[in-house]
Tab-separated table of C-alpha atoms and ligand atoms in Angstrom:
chain	number	residue	atom	x	y	z
A	1	MET	CA	-25.919	7.250	6.822
A	2	GLY	CA	-29.113	8.947	4.258
A	3	THR	CA	-30.621	7.865	1.220
A	4	THR	CA	-28.146	8.881	-1.263
A	5	SER	CA	-25.066	8.778	0.736
A	6	PHE	CA	-25.853	5.081	1.152
A	7	PHE	CA	-26.533	4.142	-2.602
A	8	VAL	CA	-23.879	6.701	-3.779
A	9	SER	CA	-21.151	4.686	-1.602
A	10	LEU	CA	-22.697	1.418	-2.511
A	11	LEU	CA	-22.202	2.365	-6.292
A	12	LEU	CA	-19.009	4.003	-6.062
A	13	SER	CA	-17.150	1.182	-4.179
A	14	THR	CA	-18.798	-1.806	-6.152
A	15	LEU	CA	-17.577	0.299	-9.341
A	16	LEU	CA	-14.300	0.767	-8.125
A	17	LEU	CA	-14.463	-2.946	-7.185
A	18	HIS	CA	-15.200	-3.622	-10.410
A	19	LEU	CA	-13.124	-1.421	-12.529
A	20	CYS	CA	-9.783	-3.172	-10.276
A	21	LEU	CA	-11.330	-6.164	-12.186
A	22	SER	CA	-11.255	-8.073	-9.167
A	23	HIS	CA	-13.813	-10.057	-7.257
A	24	GLY	CA	-15.203	-11.312	-3.851
A	25	VAL	CA	-18.524	-11.247	-1.600
A	26	ALA	CA	-19.066	-8.282	0.951
A	27	ALA	CA	-19.233	-9.717	4.637
A	28	ALA	CA	-23.349	-9.891	4.961
A	29	ARG	CA	-24.647	-8.204	7.776
A	30	PRO	CA	-25.778	-10.155	10.943
A	31	PRO	CA	-29.714	-9.459	11.027
A	32	ALA	CA	-30.337	-6.697	13.538
A	33	GLY	CA	-30.980	-8.482	17.309
A	34	GLY	CA	-31.081	-11.986	16.010
A	35	LYS	CA	-34.257	-11.414	14.016
A	36	ILE	CA	-34.475	-11.926	10.022
A	37	SER	CA	-35.301	-8.699	8.280
A	38	PRO	CA	-38.774	-8.989	6.486
A	39	ARG	CA	-36.927	-7.930	3.366
A	40	VAL	CA	-34.532	-10.882	3.341
A	41	LEU	CA	-37.350	-13.360	4.606
A	42	LYS	CA	-39.085	-12.536	1.207
A	43	PHE	CA	-36.039	-13.428	-1.181
A	44	TYR	CA	-35.741	-17.188	0.872
A	45	PRO	CA	-38.171	-18.624	-1.685
A	46	VAL	CA	-36.959	-17.112	-4.471
A	47	ILE	CA	-33.358	-17.967	-4.041
A	48	GLN	CA	-34.115	-21.656	-3.101
A	49	GLU	CA	-36.428	-21.728	-6.397
A	50	PHE	CA	-33.362	-20.595	-8.569
A	51	LYS	CA	-31.237	-23.121	-6.499
A	52	THR	CA	-33.390	-26.405	-8.116
A	53	ARG	CA	-32.418	-25.052	-11.439
A	54	ILE	CA	-28.781	-25.191	-11.178
A	55	THR	CA	-27.164	-28.777	-12.588
A	56	SER	CA	-23.868	-27.672	-12.278
A	57	ASP	CA	-21.960	-25.947	-8.951
A	58	PRO	CA	-18.679	-26.492	-9.587
A	59	THR	CA	-17.280	-24.507	-6.846
A	60	GLY	CA	-19.404	-25.642	-4.660
A	61	ILE	CA	-21.235	-23.205	-3.887
A	62	LEU	CA	-24.617	-24.242	-3.213
A	63	LYS	CA	-23.997	-26.065	0.350
A	64	THR	CA	-23.905	-22.856	1.848
A	65	TRP	CA	-27.308	-21.989	0.226
A	66	ASN	CA	-29.317	-24.152	3.690
A	67	PRO	CA	-32.317	-24.544	3.299
A	68	ASN	CA	-32.948	-24.549	7.320
A	69	ASP	CA	-31.280	-20.775	7.551
A	70	LYS	CA	-34.149	-18.653	5.996
A	71	ASN	CA	-30.835	-15.476	6.675
A	72	VAL	CA	-29.967	-15.506	2.806
A	73	CYS	CA	-27.408	-13.036	4.103
A	74	ASN	CA	-25.453	-16.231	5.200
A	75	TYR	CA	-25.688	-17.512	1.376
A	76	LYS	CA	-22.688	-17.162	-0.670
A	77	GLY	CA	-22.748	-15.373	-3.998
A	78	PHE	CA	-25.573	-12.682	-1.850
A	79	PHE	CA	-24.718	-9.480	-0.110
A	80	CYS	CA	-27.169	-7.328	2.615
A	81	ASP	CA	-27.013	-3.564	3.699
A	82	LEU	CA	-29.687	-1.630	4.453
A	83	PHE	CA	-32.478	-0.548	2.015
A	84	PRO	CA	-32.562	3.543	1.501
A	85	THR	CA	-36.644	3.966	3.126
A	86	ASP	CA	-36.827	2.343	5.293
A	87	ASN	CA	-33.272	1.041	6.876
A	88	LEU	CA	-34.477	-2.385	6.575
A	89	THR	CA	-31.468	-4.873	5.607
A	90	THR	CA	-32.082	-6.447	2.266
A	91	VAL	CA	-30.318	-8.213	-0.321
A	92	ALA	CA	-28.612	-5.629	-2.066
A	93	GLY	CA	-26.684	-7.315	-4.445
A	94	VAL	CA	-25.439	-10.487	-5.971
A	95	ASP	CA	-21.932	-11.721	-7.161
A	96	PHE	CA	-22.107	-14.977	-8.512
A	97	ASN	CA	-17.997	-14.078	-10.558
A	98	GLY	CA	-16.739	-16.898	-11.181
A	99	PHE	CA	-19.162	-19.474	-9.844
A	100	GLY	CA	-19.655	-21.665	-13.292
A	101	PHE	CA	-23.409	-22.541	-12.526
A	102	ALA	CA	-24.995	-23.543	-15.258
A	103	GLY	CA	-28.610	-25.543	-15.767
A	104	LYS	CA	-30.350	-28.634	-17.813
A	105	ASP	CA	-28.434	-28.713	-21.034
A	106	GLY	CA	-25.509	-26.525	-19.740
A	107	LYS	CA	-28.256	-23.236	-20.422
A	108	LEU	CA	-29.106	-21.021	-16.973
A	109	PRO	CA	-32.468	-18.644	-17.736
A	110	LEU	CA	-31.922	-15.667	-15.567
A	111	SER	CA	-35.831	-15.109	-16.197
A	112	GLY	CA	-37.836	-15.619	-13.188
A	113	PHE	CA	-34.649	-15.077	-10.549
A	114	ILE	CA	-33.010	-11.630	-11.583
A	115	GLU	CA	-36.179	-9.760	-11.499
A	116	LYS	CA	-37.731	-10.935	-8.043
A	117	LEU	CA	-34.715	-9.678	-6.214
A	118	THR	CA	-36.451	-6.279	-6.627
A	119	ASP	CA	-33.715	-4.540	-4.066
A	120	ILE	CA	-30.866	-5.115	-5.829
A	121	THR	CA	-28.096	-2.685	-6.591
A	122	THR	CA	-25.870	-5.387	-8.705
A	123	PHE	CA	-25.168	-8.258	-10.369
A	124	HIS	CA	-22.103	-9.907	-11.206
A	125	ALA	CA	-22.209	-13.014	-12.689
A	126	ASN	CA	-18.657	-13.319	-14.710
A	127	SER	CA	-18.137	-17.126	-15.914
A	128	ASN	CA	-21.609	-18.988	-15.612
A	129	ASN	CA	-23.799	-20.005	-18.200
A	130	PHE	CA	-26.706	-18.025	-17.869
A	131	THR	CA	-28.883	-17.110	-21.158
A	132	ASP	CA	-30.949	-14.215	-21.214
A	133	ILE	CA	-32.299	-10.941	-19.716
A	134	PRO	CA	-35.840	-10.791	-18.987
A	135	TRP	CA	-37.700	-7.376	-19.710
A	136	GLN	CA	-38.681	-7.478	-16.356
A	137	ILE	CA	-35.386	-5.945	-15.298
A	138	SER	CA	-36.665	-2.630	-15.863
A	139	THR	CA	-38.959	-2.903	-12.468
A	140	ILE	CA	-36.019	-2.908	-10.138
A	141	PRO	CA	-35.835	0.267	-8.665
A	142	TYR	CA	-32.220	0.799	-7.981
A	143	PHE	CA	-30.159	-1.461	-10.603
A	144	PHE	CA	-26.916	-0.372	-11.108
A	145	GLU	CA	-24.881	-2.872	-12.565
A	146	LEU	CA	-25.412	-6.010	-14.577
A	147	ASP	CA	-22.107	-8.338	-15.812
A	148	LEU	CA	-22.816	-10.798	-17.658
A	149	SER	CA	-19.763	-11.505	-19.430
A	150	ASN	CA	-18.396	-14.808	-20.611
A	151	ASN	CA	-22.239	-16.149	-20.225
A	152	LYS	CA	-24.099	-17.700	-22.885
A	153	LEU	CA	-26.265	-14.892	-24.268
A	154	SER	CA	-26.865	-15.473	-27.918
A	155	GLY	CA	-28.897	-13.913	-31.011
A	156	GLN	CA	-29.276	-10.034	-31.041
A	157	PHE	CA	-28.005	-7.199	-28.881
A	158	PRO	CA	-30.411	-7.432	-25.758
A	159	THR	CA	-32.779	-4.828	-25.982
A	160	GLN	CA	-34.107	-5.583	-22.040
A	161	VAL	CA	-31.584	-3.146	-20.920
A	162	PHE	CA	-32.676	-0.368	-22.179
A	163	GLY	CA	-36.014	-0.607	-20.033
A	164	ALA	CA	-32.984	-0.638	-16.899
A	165	LYS	CA	-32.813	3.169	-16.612
A	166	GLN	CA	-30.184	3.456	-13.517
A	167	LEU	CA	-27.195	1.207	-14.788
A	168	THR	CA	-24.157	2.615	-14.863
A	169	PHE	CA	-22.102	-0.520	-15.159
A	170	LEU	CA	-23.302	-3.183	-18.284
A	171	ASP	CA	-20.613	-5.529	-19.433
A	172	LEU	CA	-21.833	-8.319	-21.897
A	173	ARG	CA	-18.005	-9.015	-23.058
A	174	TYR	CA	-17.404	-12.927	-23.973
A	175	ASN	CA	-20.966	-14.207	-25.052
A	176	ALA	CA	-22.314	-14.831	-28.559
A	177	LEU	CA	-24.237	-11.650	-29.874
A	178	ASN	CA	-24.584	-11.081	-33.142
A	179	GLY	CA	-26.396	-8.435	-35.883
A	180	ALA	CA	-26.350	-4.703	-35.405
A	181	VAL	CA	-25.906	-3.027	-32.245
A	182	PRO	CA	-28.941	-0.516	-31.993
A	183	PRO	CA	-28.353	3.170	-31.091
A	184	GLN	CA	-30.614	3.401	-28.140
A	185	VAL	CA	-27.254	1.713	-26.386
A	186	PHE	CA	-24.923	4.939	-26.948
A	187	LEU	CA	-27.994	7.127	-24.585
A	188	LEU	CA	-27.828	4.453	-22.070
A	189	ASP	CA	-26.800	6.346	-18.748
A	190	VAL	CA	-23.999	4.290	-17.964
A	191	ASP	CA	-19.941	5.085	-17.252
A	192	VAL	CA	-18.820	1.614	-18.421
A	193	PHE	CA	-20.080	-0.256	-21.631
A	194	PHE	CA	-18.407	-3.189	-22.305
A	195	ILE	CA	-19.284	-5.411	-25.620
A	196	ASN	CA	-16.085	-7.059	-26.756
A	197	ASP	CA	-15.430	-10.698	-28.077
A	198	ASN	CA	-19.048	-11.054	-29.549
A	199	TYR	CA	-20.159	-11.418	-32.951
A	200	PHE	CA	-21.483	-7.924	-33.597
A	201	GLU	CA	-21.314	-6.859	-36.887
A	202	GLN	CA	-22.455	-3.947	-39.365
A	203	LYS	CA	-21.777	-0.403	-38.515
A	204	LEU	CA	-21.384	1.271	-35.261
A	205	PRO	CA	-24.501	3.351	-35.343
A	206	ASP	CA	-24.056	6.825	-35.845
A	207	ASN	CA	-24.688	8.680	-32.766
A	208	LEU	CA	-21.892	6.740	-30.597
A	209	GLY	CA	-20.950	10.253	-29.797
A	210	SER	CA	-24.212	10.525	-27.825
A	211	THR	CA	-22.424	7.876	-25.126
A	212	PRO	CA	-21.799	9.632	-21.989
A	213	ALA	CA	-19.489	6.478	-21.018
A	214	ILE	CA	-15.862	6.875	-19.747
A	215	TYR	CA	-14.840	3.339	-20.960
A	216	VAL	CA	-15.749	0.904	-24.024
A	217	THR	CA	-14.938	-1.838	-25.807
A	218	PHE	CA	-15.757	-2.960	-28.964
A	219	ALA	CA	-12.705	-4.739	-29.511
A	220	ASN	CA	-12.761	-8.330	-31.538
A	221	ASN	CA	-16.186	-8.281	-33.198
A	222	LYS	CA	-16.926	-7.702	-36.685
A	223	PHE	CA	-18.139	-4.810	-36.659
A	224	THR	CA	-17.530	-2.750	-40.154
A	225	GLY	CA	-17.954	0.827	-41.992
A	226	GLU	CA	-16.245	3.851	-40.587
A	227	ILE	CA	-16.120	5.036	-36.877
A	228	PRO	CA	-18.365	7.895	-36.878
A	229	ARG	CA	-17.778	11.071	-36.604
A	230	SER	CA	-19.852	11.655	-33.760
A	231	ILE	CA	-17.140	10.366	-31.943
A	232	GLY	CA	-15.948	13.619	-30.970
A	233	ARG	CA	-18.965	14.577	-29.175
A	234	SER	CA	-18.294	11.768	-26.254
A	235	LYS	CA	-16.559	14.416	-24.229
A	236	ASN	CA	-16.288	11.580	-21.286
A	237	LEU	CA	-14.498	8.883	-22.873
A	238	GLN	CA	-11.579	8.035	-21.600
A	239	GLU	CA	-10.685	4.687	-23.110
A	240	VAL	CA	-12.031	3.384	-26.350
A	241	LEU	CA	-10.693	0.043	-27.756
A	242	LEU	CA	-12.075	-0.611	-31.352
A	243	LEU	CA	-8.946	-3.235	-32.114
A	244	ASN	CA	-9.501	-6.250	-34.451
A	245	ASN	CA	-12.973	-5.694	-36.387
A	246	LYS	CA	-13.448	-5.021	-39.825
A	247	LEU	CA	-13.789	-0.782	-39.919
A	248	THR	CA	-12.757	0.408	-42.698
A	249	GLY	CA	-12.787	4.107	-44.384
A	250	CYS	CA	-10.410	6.981	-42.457
A	251	LEU	CA	-9.891	8.383	-39.203
A	252	PRO	CA	-12.623	11.036	-38.141
A	253	PHE	CA	-10.424	14.267	-37.611
A	254	GLU	CA	-13.645	14.412	-34.730
A	255	ILE	CA	-11.185	12.080	-32.358
A	256	GLY	CA	-9.231	14.838	-31.485
A	257	TYR	CA	-11.714	16.571	-29.556
A	258	LEU	CA	-11.185	13.909	-26.865
A	259	GLN	CA	-8.706	15.793	-25.138
A	260	ASN	CA	-9.437	13.542	-21.805
A	261	ALA	CA	-8.773	10.089	-23.732
A	262	THR	CA	-6.023	8.179	-22.625
A	263	VAL	CA	-6.145	4.704	-24.694
A	264	PHE	CA	-7.313	4.466	-28.171
A	265	ASP	CA	-7.152	1.065	-29.698
A	266	ALA	CA	-8.130	1.006	-33.400
A	267	SER	CA	-5.131	-1.217	-34.368
A	268	PHE	CA	-6.271	-4.815	-36.297
A	269	ASN	CA	-8.840	-3.077	-38.753
A	270	TYR	CA	-8.779	-1.990	-42.297
A	271	LEU	CA	-8.370	1.727	-41.846
A	272	THR	CA	-6.882	4.115	-43.938
A	273	GLY	CA	-5.719	7.587	-44.536
A	274	PRO	CA	-3.177	9.264	-42.568
A	275	ILE	CA	-3.560	10.439	-39.012
A	276	PRO	CA	-5.304	13.605	-39.013
A	277	GLN	CA	-3.129	16.430	-37.269
A	278	SER	CA	-6.099	16.790	-34.671
A	279	PHE	CA	-4.393	14.118	-33.174
A	280	GLN	CA	-1.682	16.370	-31.650
A	281	CYS	CA	-4.852	17.551	-29.433
A	282	LEU	CA	-5.075	14.423	-27.469
A	283	TYR	CA	-3.228	15.727	-24.936
A	284	SER	CA	-3.952	13.074	-22.440
A	285	ILE	CA	-3.342	10.048	-24.873
A	286	GLU	CA	-0.891	7.238	-22.897
A	287	VAL	CA	-1.398	4.223	-25.084
A	288	LEU	CA	-2.680	5.219	-29.257
A	289	ASN	CA	-2.269	2.163	-30.994
A	290	LEU	CA	-3.139	2.121	-35.066
A	291	ALA	CA	-0.622	-1.036	-35.679
A	292	ARG	CA	-2.295	-3.390	-38.698
A	293	ASN	CA	-4.003	-0.987	-40.924
A	294	ASN	CA	-3.344	0.535	-44.094
A	295	PHE	CA	-2.048	4.000	-43.060
A	296	TYR	CA	0.113	5.825	-44.852
A	297	GLY	CA	1.723	9.355	-45.100
A	298	SER	CA	3.630	11.068	-42.480
A	299	ILE	CA	3.540	10.855	-38.525
A	300	PRO	CA	2.660	14.099	-37.167
A	301	ASP	CA	5.122	14.944	-35.085
A	302	ALA	CA	3.211	16.786	-32.320
A	303	ILE	CA	1.936	13.415	-31.294
A	304	CYS	CA	5.633	12.381	-29.645
A	305	LYS	CA	4.825	15.429	-27.459
A	306	HIS	CA	2.232	14.687	-25.528
A	307	PRO	CA	3.643	14.192	-21.843
A	308	ASN	CA	1.983	10.790	-20.636
A	309	LEU	CA	2.359	9.037	-24.017
A	310	GLN	CA	3.402	5.055	-23.131
A	311	SER	CA	2.893	3.373	-26.260
A	312	LEU	CA	2.082	4.376	-29.811
A	313	ASP	CA	2.218	1.544	-31.553
A	314	LEU	CA	2.112	2.485	-35.495
A	315	SER	CA	3.685	-1.039	-36.917
A	316	ASN	CA	2.388	-2.694	-40.199
A	317	ASN	CA	0.891	-0.036	-41.880
A	318	TYR	CA	2.229	2.219	-44.814
A	319	PHE	CA	3.720	5.290	-43.523
A	320	THR	CA	6.126	7.187	-45.143
A	321	GLU	CA	7.652	9.831	-42.758
A	322	VAL	CA	8.620	10.562	-39.065
A	323	GLY	CA	9.545	13.660	-37.539
A	324	PRO	CA	12.679	14.361	-34.865
A	325	GLU	CA	10.099	13.594	-31.685
A	326	CYS	CA	9.009	10.536	-32.678
A	327	ARG	CA	12.359	9.310	-33.389
A	328	LYS	CA	13.340	9.974	-29.912
A	329	LEU	CA	10.500	7.821	-28.647
A	330	ILE	CA	11.361	4.643	-31.636
A	331	ALA	CA	14.975	4.797	-29.751
A	332	THR	CA	13.275	4.440	-26.076
A	333	LYS	CA	11.037	2.042	-28.006
A	334	VAL	CA	7.367	4.238	-26.931
A	335	VAL	CA	6.855	4.060	-30.730
A	336	ASN	CA	6.884	1.318	-32.727
A	337	THR	CA	7.508	2.258	-36.761
A	338	THR	CA	8.061	-1.731	-38.009
A	339	LYS	CA	6.636	-2.593	-40.945
A	340	ASN	CA	6.242	0.686	-42.562
A	341	CYS	CA	8.093	2.472	-45.981
A	342	ILE	CA	9.663	4.621	-44.119
A	343	LYS	CA	13.149	4.822	-46.426
A	344	ASP	CA	16.214	5.112	-43.642
A	345	LEU	CA	14.425	3.348	-40.624
A	346	PRO	CA	15.453	-1.050	-40.270
A	347	ASN	CA	12.279	-3.532	-40.160
A	348	GLN	CA	10.663	-1.953	-42.718
A	349	ARG	CA	7.854	-3.407	-45.387
A	350	THR	CA	10.360	-4.319	-48.939
A	351	LYS	CA	10.268	-1.967	-51.639
A	352	ALA	CA	8.003	-4.037	-53.884
A	353	GLU	CA	5.461	-3.947	-50.771
A	354	CYS	CA	5.243	-0.283	-50.698
A	355	ALA	CA	5.291	0.511	-54.559
A	356	ALA	CA	1.932	-2.241	-54.686
A	357	PHE	CA	0.711	-0.007	-51.820
A	358	PHE	CA	1.343	3.126	-53.454
A	359	SER	CA	0.295	2.293	-57.272
A	360	LYS	CA	-3.306	2.187	-55.923
A	361	PRO	CA	-5.157	5.948	-55.686
A	362	HIS	CA	-5.999	6.376	-51.903
A	363	LYS	CA	-8.202	8.993	-50.787
A	364	CYS	CA	-9.843	10.157	-47.724
A	365	ALA	CA	-13.580	11.447	-47.778
A	366	ASN	CA	-12.902	14.194	-45.497
A	367	GLU	CA	-9.580	14.953	-46.748
A	368	LYS	CA	-10.305	18.644	-46.334
A	369	PHE	CA	-10.893	18.193	-42.501
A	370	LEU	CA	-7.323	16.482	-41.739
A	371	THR	CA	-5.594	19.157	-41.161
A	372	GLN	CA	-8.223	20.814	-39.163
A	373	ILE	CA	-6.846	21.551	-35.470
A	374	PRO	CA	-9.297	21.456	-33.244
A	375	CYS	CA	-7.170	22.746	-30.440
A	376	ASN	CA	-4.541	25.274	-29.281
A	377	PRO	CA	-1.509	23.572	-28.913
A	378	ALA	CA	-0.060	27.125	-27.336
A	379	HIS	CA	-2.916	26.660	-24.481
A	380	ARG	CA	-2.386	23.009	-23.439
A	381	PRO	CA	-3.167	22.485	-19.771
A	382	ALA	CA	-0.368	22.454	-17.531
A	383	ASN	CA	0.709	19.299	-15.503
A	384	ILE	CA	-1.827	16.743	-17.248
A	385	GLU	CA	-1.844	13.735	-14.355
A	386	PRO	CA	-1.538	10.428	-16.120
A	387	SER	CA	-4.300	7.793	-15.097
A	388	ALA	CA	-3.834	5.461	-12.389
A	389	THR	CA	-4.803	2.483	-14.050
A	390	LEU	CA	-5.695	1.882	-17.136
A	391	VAL	CA	-9.252	-0.041	-17.436
A	392	SER	CA	-10.475	-1.370	-20.758
A	393	TYR	CA	-7.617	-3.594	-21.538
A	394	GLY	CA	-8.415	-5.754	-18.468
A	395	ALA	CA	-11.979	-6.119	-20.045
A	396	LEU	CA	-9.846	-8.203	-23.114
A	397	THR	CA	-9.481	-11.277	-21.084
A	398	PRO	CA	-12.945	-13.661	-20.039
A	399	HIS	CA	-12.552	-14.309	-16.436
A	400	LYS	CA	-11.839	-11.500	-13.748
B	501	NAG	C1	-31.924	5.131	8.648
B	501	NAG	O1	-30.674	5.610	9.157
B	501	NAG	C2	-30.180	6.703	9.478
B	501	NAG	C3	-29.227	6.749	10.640
B	501	NAG	O2	-28.398	5.068	11.076
B	501	NAG	C4	-30.938	7.748	9.771
B	501	NAG	O3	-30.199	8.551	9.712
B	501	NAG	C5	-32.115	8.235	8.248
B	501	NAG	O4	-32.620	9.219	8.838
B	501	NAG	C6	-32.486	6.883	8.780
B	501	NAG	N1	-33.308	6.392	7.708
B	501	NAG	C7	-34.787	5.801	7.377
B	501	NAG	C8	-35.592	5.874	6.044
B	501	NAG	O5	-35.446	5.927	8.650
B	502	NAG	C1	-21.111	-23.652	-19.406
B	502	NAG	O1	-20.877	-23.025	-20.717
B	502	NAG	C2	-19.703	-23.590	-21.013
B	502	NAG	C3	-19.040	-23.281	-22.069
B	502	NAG	O2	-19.470	-23.394	-23.427
B	502	NAG	C4	-19.288	-25.364	-21.277
B	502	NAG	O3	-18.156	-25.850	-21.681
B	502	NAG	C5	-19.838	-25.872	-19.868
B	502	NAG	O4	-20.022	-27.512	-20.753
B	502	NAG	C6	-21.246	-25.641	-19.769
B	502	NAG	N1	-21.755	-26.098	-18.460
B	502	NAG	C7	-22.449	-26.894	-18.560
B	502	NAG	C8	-22.528	-27.175	-17.243
B	502	NAG	O5	-23.057	-27.306	-19.238
B	503	NAG	C1	-12.082	16.576	-19.214
B	503	NAG	O1	-11.865	15.965	-17.765
B	503	NAG	C2	-12.625	16.835	-17.315
B	503	NAG	C3	-12.943	16.595	-15.590
B	503	NAG	O2	-12.384	15.754	-15.461
B	503	NAG	C4	-13.531	18.106	-17.250
B	503	NAG	O3	-13.782	19.510	-16.707
B	503	NAG	C5	-13.464	18.550	-19.026
B	503	NAG	O4	-14.408	19.059	-19.255
B	503	NAG	C6	-12.690	17.499	-20.026
B	503	NAG	N1	-12.629	17.790	-21.218
B	503	NAG	C7	-12.950	17.843	-22.252
B	503	NAG	C8	-12.303	18.461	-23.467
B	503	NAG	O5	-14.021	16.641	-22.314
B	504	NAG	C1	6.973	-3.594	-32.902
B	504	NAG	O1	6.288	-4.032	-33.591
B	504	NAG	C2	6.498	-5.190	-33.881
B	504	NAG	C3	5.118	-5.632	-34.674
B	504	NAG	O2	3.532	-5.829	-34.407
B	504	NAG	C4	6.748	-6.310	-33.252
B	504	NAG	O3	6.937	-7.707	-33.746
B	504	NAG	C5	7.640	-5.582	-32.143
B	504	NAG	O4	8.194	-6.598	-31.460
B	504	NAG	C6	7.093	-4.493	-31.527
B	504	NAG	N1	9.124	-3.784	-31.405
B	504	NAG	C7	8.743	-3.178	-29.918
B	504	NAG	C8	10.258	-2.322	-29.354
B	504	NAG	O5	7.708	-3.209	-28.986
């Protein structure tokens, strides 16, 4: 196997493993000829030292980290493969998912450990009590995936990750991070970026659209302000979860540029305005959730013609009109218009609730763009393949 193919195949296999949100430890390779590779030997003291810091091992992992066995490829949680430049066996990845490791006072620093595992490509540690990320992770040359979801990270966004330029997968969901998300986040060359279920507040940076990511989850934080208009530039975006924040303002019409988006969920926010006509360009959309906001106006009927639409939840808003295509899908329960202000439909808000809402003025800053259609519906690509699996909703649970 050549250098590139080794790493690409490792990357792809771990990414797939990860995207399925499954877990498991890849089988370790026995050392060639019974001799332990010098690369593997180098990590033996690192791992034994780290072991002394772990005071909580509820799943009984540490007994496999036998100090009499210097071949750490036999230890649970580590997997070995050939290092590309010299074909020597080395510790290529870490999978501590679900191990529940904790240290003194329930905390466990990652500093002094991860950066010494200089050959790793992946570090997956969902559901442990790791508390920090060291600056030196930037010195690990082939580091592709960092999963510290459901750990004990706190304070501001860990800007240490900006040094890890090769990262393609960054999962920091279910921690206690707060403050702002720095704009450099969207310059990371990642495919997957999960930060849901933290305490982030303040605005989403205006350069959100610079992200090359495919899957992003901002859900269940306290983000405020408007959805940045630049979102329309993030051409790779397939799934974006913004639900349950404190977002305000109207939907930017630029969302209509996301012609590969399969999931857009901005439910449970304080968004308002009509649905931009540009949403008829979301050709690939499968799940569109705008429930529990303050949207109003007429539901663009063309949205209900999207071929792969599985769910359009518009419940708990103030929509007043719905066309024939969408009515067909209300009947089949694809579209949910419960608790709106649509006069001839059942289960709507009371007249008084609707009257109270419409007695106040409602206006969007981008009003003149709301009717803009940045695609030619006559040229819709034929046969848009539905995605095999939706990925990001799986990130809304803490465990894997
Ligand atoms: C590593 O091994 C593969 C085949 O096993 C070979 O093609 C490649 O040239 C080797 N690389 C090095 C640096 O020895
Ligand atoms: C690890 O964190 C969890 C969640 O806060 C906590 O319940 C647990 O006690 C911690 N583990 C230890 C051993 O302190
Ligand atoms: C959608 O994805 C395809 C291939 O995955 C790509 O060629 C195309 O440019 C994307 N379209 C948009 C509008 O980004
Ligand atoms: C529609 O939304 C309402 C409010 O969230 C919910 O109670 C109801 O079960 C939904 N109906 C369908 C058919 O999904």
